[in-house]
Short mmCIF file of C-alpha atoms in Angstrom, two decimals:
data_model
loop_
_atom_site.label_atom_id
_atom_site.label_comp_id
_atom_site.label_asym_id
_atom_site.label_seq_id
_atom_site.Cartn_x
_atom_site.Cartn_y
_atom_site.Cartn_z
CA UNK A 20 130.02 148.28 66.02
CA UNK A 21 129.26 144.83 67.77
CA UNK A 22 131.03 142.91 64.90
CA UNK A 23 134.09 144.99 65.52
CA UNK A 24 133.82 144.67 69.31
CA UNK A 25 133.44 140.82 69.10
CA UNK A 26 136.46 140.23 66.79
CA UNK A 27 138.53 142.67 68.67
CA UNK A 28 138.10 140.67 71.86
CA UNK A 29 138.79 137.47 70.42
CA UNK A 30 141.80 138.63 68.66
CA UNK A 31 143.14 140.22 71.96
CA UNK A 32 142.69 137.24 74.39
CA UNK A 33 144.19 134.92 71.72
CA UNK A 34 147.54 136.95 72.06
CA UNK A 35 148.88 134.60 74.77
CA UNK A 36 152.21 136.46 75.02
CA UNK A 37 150.57 139.93 75.36
CA UNK A 38 148.12 138.58 78.03
CA UNK A 39 151.08 136.97 80.01
CA UNK A 40 152.64 140.27 80.62
CA UNK A 41 149.18 142.11 81.28
CA UNK A 42 147.83 139.47 83.74
CA UNK A 43 150.01 136.41 84.55
CA UNK A 44 153.27 138.45 85.05
CA UNK A 45 151.89 140.52 87.85
CA UNK A 46 150.19 137.58 89.66
CA UNK A 47 153.63 135.78 89.49
CA UNK A 48 155.36 138.80 90.88
CA UNK A 49 152.82 139.31 93.59
CA UNK A 50 153.22 135.72 94.65
CA UNK A 51 157.06 136.26 94.90
CA UNK A 52 156.44 139.32 97.02
CA UNK A 53 154.43 137.55 99.29
CA UNK A 54 156.85 134.62 99.67
CA UNK A 55 159.70 137.11 100.33
CA UNK A 56 157.86 139.24 102.81
CA UNK A 57 155.65 136.68 104.41
CA UNK A 58 152.36 137.12 105.66
CA UNK A 59 151.56 139.78 108.22
CA UNK A 60 148.81 141.27 109.97
CA UNK A 61 147.77 144.78 108.54
CA UNK A 62 147.63 146.26 112.09
CA UNK A 63 150.40 144.83 114.17
CA UNK A 64 149.88 144.42 117.96
CA UNK A 65 152.66 145.10 120.28
CA UNK A 66 153.95 142.11 122.00
CA UNK A 67 153.55 141.54 125.84
CA UNK A 68 156.67 142.85 127.71
CA UNK A 69 157.58 140.16 130.20
CA UNK A 70 159.29 141.33 133.49
CA UNK A 71 160.45 139.80 136.64
CA UNK A 72 159.92 141.15 140.35
CA UNK A 73 162.51 140.37 142.87
CA UNK A 74 162.59 141.14 146.64
CA UNK A 75 165.61 143.01 147.78
CA UNK A 76 167.54 142.29 150.71
CA UNK A 77 165.46 144.98 152.57
CA UNK A 78 162.09 144.55 150.98
CA UNK A 79 159.70 147.30 150.55
CA UNK A 80 156.20 146.25 150.81
CA UNK A 81 154.75 149.21 149.07
CA UNK A 82 156.98 148.84 145.96
CA UNK A 83 156.44 145.12 145.86
CA UNK A 84 152.78 145.52 145.77
CA UNK A 85 153.08 148.19 143.13
CA UNK A 86 155.21 146.00 140.70
CA UNK A 87 153.06 142.99 141.26
CA UNK A 88 150.11 144.92 140.36
CA UNK A 89 151.50 146.39 137.31
CA UNK A 90 150.08 143.77 134.75
CA UNK A 91 146.49 144.54 136.06
CA UNK A 92 146.93 148.16 135.26
CA UNK A 93 148.82 147.83 131.85
CA UNK A 94 147.69 145.33 129.30
CA UNK A 95 151.06 145.10 127.71
CA UNK A 96 153.20 144.15 130.81
CA UNK A 97 153.20 140.98 132.66
CA UNK A 98 155.09 140.48 135.94
CA UNK A 99 156.31 137.27 137.67
CA UNK A 100 157.76 137.08 141.11
CA UNK A 101 161.18 135.33 141.08
CA UNK A 102 164.23 134.75 142.98
CA UNK A 103 167.14 136.96 141.88
CA UNK A 104 169.21 134.10 140.54
CA UNK A 105 166.34 132.76 138.48
CA UNK A 106 165.48 136.25 137.16
CA UNK A 107 168.91 136.97 136.01
CA UNK A 108 169.16 133.56 134.08
CA UNK A 109 165.88 134.53 132.38
CA UNK A 110 167.20 137.89 131.41
CA UNK A 111 170.38 136.47 129.97
CA UNK A 112 168.33 134.02 127.99
CA UNK A 113 166.06 136.93 126.73
CA UNK A 114 162.94 135.28 128.38
CA UNK A 115 162.16 138.54 130.12
CA UNK A 116 162.88 142.25 129.22
CA UNK A 117 163.76 143.55 132.62
CA UNK A 118 163.99 142.99 136.40
CA UNK A 119 162.25 145.10 138.99
CA UNK A 120 164.10 145.07 142.69
CA UNK A 121 161.57 145.90 145.17
CA UNK A 122 164.14 146.95 147.95
CA UNK A 123 164.20 149.84 150.12
CA UNK A 124 165.31 151.80 146.88
CA UNK A 125 163.39 150.26 144.08
CA UNK A 126 165.55 149.86 140.83
CA UNK A 127 165.33 148.25 137.35
CA UNK A 128 167.90 145.99 135.68
CA UNK A 129 168.00 145.46 131.87
CA UNK A 130 170.25 143.66 129.35
CA UNK A 131 169.80 145.96 126.45
CA UNK A 132 168.17 149.06 125.36
CA UNK A 133 165.13 149.36 123.27
CA UNK A 134 161.18 150.30 123.32
CA UNK A 135 160.42 147.74 125.93
CA UNK A 136 163.08 148.72 128.37
CA UNK A 137 162.21 152.54 127.97
CA UNK A 138 158.67 151.77 128.93
CA UNK A 139 159.87 149.68 132.13
CA UNK A 140 162.14 152.62 132.95
CA UNK A 141 159.20 155.19 132.43
CA UNK A 142 157.11 153.06 135.07
CA UNK A 143 159.80 153.06 137.64
CA UNK A 144 160.33 156.74 137.23
CA UNK A 145 156.74 157.29 137.67
CA UNK A 146 156.71 155.24 140.78
CA UNK A 147 159.55 157.14 142.41
CA UNK A 148 158.17 160.54 141.63
CA UNK A 149 154.86 159.63 143.17
CA UNK A 150 156.60 158.21 146.00
CA UNK A 151 158.49 161.37 146.50
CA UNK A 152 155.48 163.60 146.15
CA UNK A 153 153.78 161.55 148.84
CA UNK A 154 156.72 161.92 151.18
CA UNK A 155 156.78 165.79 150.50
CA UNK A 156 153.02 165.99 151.35
CA UNK A 157 153.65 164.10 154.64
CA UNK A 158 156.52 166.49 155.54
CA UNK A 159 154.85 169.51 154.61
CA UNK A 160 150.95 169.22 154.73
CA UNK A 161 150.03 165.96 156.37
CA UNK A 162 146.46 166.94 156.60
CA UNK A 163 146.31 166.85 152.67
CA UNK A 164 147.60 163.30 152.43
CA UNK A 165 144.23 161.65 151.83
CA UNK A 166 143.39 163.89 149.12
CA UNK A 167 146.68 163.72 147.59
CA UNK A 168 146.43 159.95 147.68
CA UNK A 169 142.93 160.16 145.91
CA UNK A 170 144.44 162.47 143.21
CA UNK A 171 147.27 160.07 142.56
CA UNK A 172 144.87 157.14 142.13
CA UNK A 173 142.61 158.94 139.79
CA UNK A 174 144.44 158.39 136.59
CA UNK A 175 143.08 160.63 133.84
CA UNK A 176 143.75 160.66 130.09
CA UNK A 177 144.99 164.19 128.97
CA UNK A 178 144.51 163.45 125.30
CA UNK A 179 141.30 162.57 123.62
CA UNK A 180 141.46 159.56 121.18
CA UNK A 181 139.44 160.10 117.93
CA UNK A 182 139.47 158.28 114.68
CA UNK A 183 140.00 159.89 111.46
CA UNK A 184 139.26 156.89 109.44
CA UNK A 185 142.76 155.87 108.53
CA UNK A 186 144.93 152.79 109.58
CA UNK A 187 148.35 152.07 110.35
CA UNK A 188 149.68 149.56 107.89
CA UNK A 189 152.71 147.29 107.44
CA UNK A 190 155.41 149.22 105.40
CA UNK A 191 155.67 146.22 102.91
CA UNK A 192 152.01 147.03 101.81
CA UNK A 193 153.50 149.72 99.56
CA UNK A 194 155.05 147.03 97.17
CA UNK A 195 151.62 145.67 96.69
CA UNK A 196 150.11 148.96 95.79
CA UNK A 197 152.92 149.60 93.37
CA UNK A 198 152.47 146.13 91.98
CA UNK A 199 148.75 146.98 91.23
CA UNK A 200 149.94 150.17 89.65
CA UNK A 201 152.46 148.27 87.35
CA UNK A 202 149.86 145.87 86.37
CA UNK A 203 147.48 148.61 85.37
CA UNK A 204 150.19 150.15 83.31
CA UNK A 205 150.90 146.80 81.62
CA UNK A 206 147.94 147.57 79.60
CA UNK A 207 150.35 149.41 77.48
CA UNK A 208 151.19 146.04 75.92
CA UNK A 209 147.59 145.46 74.97
CA UNK A 210 147.12 148.91 73.63
CA UNK A 211 150.43 148.63 71.53
CA UNK A 212 149.41 145.24 70.07
CA UNK A 213 145.72 146.51 69.28
CA UNK A 214 146.99 149.42 67.41
CA UNK A 215 149.73 147.63 65.56
CA UNK A 216 147.03 145.21 64.11
CA UNK A 217 145.34 148.26 62.70
CA UNK A 218 148.32 149.58 60.58
CA UNK A 219 148.71 148.34 57.15
CA UNK A 220 152.51 148.57 57.12
CA UNK A 221 152.91 146.27 60.16
CA UNK A 222 150.21 143.49 59.66
CA UNK A 223 148.03 141.79 56.93
CA UNK A 224 144.95 142.53 59.26
CA UNK A 225 146.02 146.07 59.29
CA UNK A 226 146.10 146.28 55.68
CA UNK A 227 142.40 144.88 55.49
CA UNK A 228 141.07 147.20 58.01
CA UNK A 229 142.50 150.26 56.23
CA UNK A 230 140.74 149.60 53.08
CA UNK A 231 137.40 149.52 54.89
CA UNK A 232 135.22 152.61 54.98
CA UNK A 233 135.05 152.35 58.74
CA UNK A 234 135.98 155.88 60.18
CA UNK A 235 139.42 155.60 61.95
CA UNK A 236 138.12 157.28 65.09
CA UNK A 237 135.52 154.50 65.35
CA UNK A 238 138.16 151.74 64.87
CA UNK A 239 140.36 153.57 67.74
CA UNK A 240 137.28 153.88 69.95
CA UNK A 241 136.23 150.28 69.54
CA UNK A 242 139.87 149.00 70.10
CA UNK A 243 140.22 151.32 73.19
CA UNK A 244 136.84 150.04 74.67
CA UNK A 245 137.68 146.30 74.09
CA UNK A 246 141.16 146.63 75.43
CA UNK A 247 140.10 148.73 78.40
CA UNK A 248 137.61 146.07 79.34
CA UNK A 249 140.07 143.31 79.04
CA UNK A 250 142.82 145.18 81.15
CA UNK A 251 140.19 146.24 83.79
CA UNK A 252 139.30 142.35 84.16
CA UNK A 253 142.92 141.67 84.41
CA UNK A 254 143.43 144.19 87.25
CA UNK A 255 140.25 142.89 89.08
CA UNK A 256 141.68 139.39 88.89
CA UNK A 257 145.06 140.54 90.29
CA UNK A 258 143.31 142.56 93.15
CA UNK A 259 141.01 139.57 94.02
CA UNK A 260 144.27 137.46 94.03
CA UNK A 261 145.94 139.63 96.27
CA UNK A 262 143.11 140.25 98.74
CA UNK A 263 141.73 136.63 99.05
CA UNK A 264 144.44 134.21 97.81
CA UNK A 265 147.32 136.05 99.44
CA UNK A 266 145.18 137.22 102.30
CA UNK A 267 146.33 141.00 102.20
CA UNK A 268 143.93 143.51 103.03
CA UNK A 269 144.36 146.43 100.60
CA UNK A 270 142.06 148.59 102.60
CA UNK A 271 139.25 150.93 101.00
CA UNK A 272 135.69 149.96 100.07
CA UNK A 273 134.93 147.61 97.07
CA UNK A 274 133.40 150.86 95.18
CA UNK A 275 136.65 152.74 95.67
CA UNK A 276 138.94 149.88 94.66
CA UNK A 277 136.82 149.42 91.45
CA UNK A 278 137.10 153.08 90.60
CA UNK A 279 140.81 153.36 91.14
CA UNK A 280 141.30 150.10 88.94
CA UNK A 281 139.13 151.66 86.22
CA UNK A 282 141.20 154.75 85.92
CA UNK A 283 144.46 152.64 86.20
CA UNK A 284 143.26 150.26 83.25
CA UNK A 285 142.16 153.43 81.17
CA UNK A 286 145.54 155.11 81.58
CA UNK A 287 147.52 151.99 80.81
CA UNK A 288 145.66 151.16 77.52
CA UNK A 289 145.60 154.87 76.41
CA UNK A 290 149.42 155.03 76.72
CA UNK A 291 149.65 151.90 74.75
CA UNK A 292 147.31 153.26 72.01
CA UNK A 293 149.38 156.26 71.63
CA UNK A 294 152.68 154.57 71.29
CA UNK A 295 151.16 151.92 69.04
CA UNK A 296 149.76 154.62 66.82
CA UNK A 297 153.28 155.72 65.74
CA UNK A 298 153.48 153.86 62.45
CA UNK A 299 157.20 154.52 61.66
CA UNK A 300 158.22 152.32 64.46
CA UNK A 301 158.18 148.49 64.37
CA UNK A 302 156.32 146.23 66.78
CA UNK A 303 159.56 145.27 68.73
CA UNK A 304 160.64 148.83 69.34
CA UNK A 305 157.14 149.85 70.34
CA UNK A 306 157.27 147.01 72.93
CA UNK A 307 160.52 148.23 74.08
CA UNK A 308 159.04 151.64 74.78
CA UNK A 309 156.24 149.79 76.48
CA UNK A 310 158.47 148.23 78.86
CA UNK A 311 160.20 151.63 79.53
CA UNK A 312 156.76 153.13 80.21
CA UNK A 313 155.67 150.50 82.69
CA UNK A 314 158.77 149.58 84.64
CA UNK A 315 160.12 153.16 85.09
CA UNK A 316 157.15 154.66 86.51
CA UNK A 317 156.65 151.68 88.65
CA UNK A 318 160.16 152.19 90.04
CA UNK A 319 159.34 155.56 90.74
CA UNK A 320 156.16 154.52 92.67
CA UNK A 321 158.20 151.97 94.82
CA UNK A 322 157.94 148.69 93.08
CA UNK A 323 161.62 148.02 93.51
CA UNK A 324 162.43 150.28 96.54
CA UNK A 325 159.51 150.93 98.78
CA UNK A 326 160.60 154.56 99.90
CA UNK A 327 161.37 155.77 96.38
CA UNK A 328 157.98 157.57 96.22
CA UNK A 329 158.36 159.36 99.46
CA UNK A 330 161.92 160.41 98.52
CA UNK A 331 160.67 162.02 95.13
CA UNK A 332 157.65 163.59 97.18
CA UNK A 333 160.27 165.24 99.48
CA UNK A 334 162.76 166.37 96.83
CA UNK A 335 160.81 166.67 93.70
CA UNK A 336 157.16 166.23 94.08
CA UNK A 337 155.95 167.44 90.39
CA UNK A 338 157.28 163.99 89.37
CA UNK A 339 154.64 162.20 91.36
CA UNK A 340 152.10 164.52 90.03
CA UNK A 341 152.62 163.27 86.40
CA UNK A 342 153.62 159.65 87.08
CA UNK A 343 150.58 157.50 86.58
CA UNK A 344 151.94 154.63 88.57
CA UNK A 345 152.70 157.07 91.61
CA UNK A 346 149.09 158.35 91.30
CA UNK A 347 147.68 155.15 91.43
CA UNK A 348 149.77 153.82 94.28
CA UNK A 349 148.86 156.93 96.04
CA UNK A 350 145.11 156.54 95.41
CA UNK A 351 145.45 153.23 97.29
CA UNK A 352 147.03 154.85 100.21
CA UNK A 353 144.24 157.51 100.31
CA UNK A 354 141.86 154.71 100.59
CA UNK A 355 143.72 152.47 103.13
CA UNK A 356 145.74 155.01 105.27
CA UNK A 357 145.06 158.61 104.79
CA UNK A 358 141.17 158.51 104.23
CA UNK A 359 141.80 161.47 102.00
CA UNK A 360 138.99 161.69 99.41
CA UNK A 361 140.01 165.09 97.98
CA UNK A 362 143.73 163.76 97.37
CA UNK A 363 142.29 160.56 95.64
CA UNK A 364 139.83 162.61 93.51
CA UNK A 365 142.70 164.81 92.28
CA UNK A 366 144.79 161.75 91.27
CA UNK A 367 141.88 160.23 89.49
CA UNK A 368 141.05 163.41 87.56
CA UNK A 369 144.70 163.84 86.43
CA UNK A 370 144.65 160.07 85.12
CA UNK A 371 141.42 160.58 83.44
CA UNK A 372 142.63 163.76 81.69
CA UNK A 373 145.90 161.95 80.70
CA UNK A 374 143.88 159.13 79.33
CA UNK A 375 141.80 161.49 77.15
CA UNK A 376 144.95 163.26 75.88
CA UNK A 377 146.60 160.12 74.86
CA UNK A 378 143.47 158.81 72.92
CA UNK A 379 142.95 162.01 71.19
CA UNK A 380 146.62 162.33 70.13
CA UNK A 381 146.46 158.61 68.91
CA UNK A 382 143.52 159.66 66.68
CA UNK A 383 145.44 162.85 65.34
CA UNK A 384 148.48 160.56 64.54
CA UNK A 385 146.33 157.92 62.76
CA UNK A 386 144.27 159.94 60.81
CA UNK A 387 147.08 161.52 59.16
CA UNK A 388 148.52 158.15 57.92
CA UNK A 389 148.64 157.52 54.30
CA UNK A 390 150.02 154.67 52.36
CA UNK A 391 151.17 154.80 48.82
CA UNK A 392 149.82 151.11 48.22
CA UNK A 393 148.06 148.57 50.16
#
């Protein structure tokens, strides 16, 4: 057993073309993704909203004081008192997002519509409503003015913030999840080459192996074990490269990442062994099917178009349940965003069952092979 493992390992790592597609190409592709998307913070903070406060022709001291004190009550807003000409110039040059006029009738001036402008308008509306409320109290129940002011000053949160363990990530992270899934499926190439080296009609090495008394199931098991180990190392190298060299936090604990990478390596090599066991096809044709079984599932998982997996989930979710790349990508989402252990467990169990079925099918196909002469 140790002899078989040793030479299977040496033989595999010396196949430079196969190792390129299994290890080097995903790293190159990840680097290109990084260059294309740039580096980002995984949890993006909203930029500070810059505003100006201008005294109107008939200044309202209450509104002026309110607008000047906004930045002490709201961390995301910064105000600065300006003259009207200076404020309008800053607004045109996009240095500020809006202008508060603290006149007899407070108003807001903006140059465009957007989230920042909507926030500023909401602040002005809140001030006007509170002012109207106070005036109504003065006109109808002046004795309740003091308690009314205390109630307005007592800001209370009507919702309770709790953490479910998930995080909000940049949408571009989906490409890196799909990249790792694609790299895991690239173990198909290792599996195909490993099986072809055991077939007498495809290689001299295969002819020598076929005349040995070693049981075919043992040969397949050793081949799967060694190829699985090599592919797992490849995926871990890619994961470490993405995390530390590119500085992209993939989320999840190290143990969870290792587990997902283990199952990803297993399914990739298993599919390759099954394809490689079909002896009637030549190596080139098998490699062609290997490309199909890596690129197409990766495409459906969002490698080329980030929203593809979500579109499929909406219109035909069964495809995501049988697509190994989608399940691997979804497992990373479960770790980094959803914090859904049950969903991740389901994905990994399906991958494990698919791997076992592929290896058993490869054994059934291989044990029936007979050669007229070797």
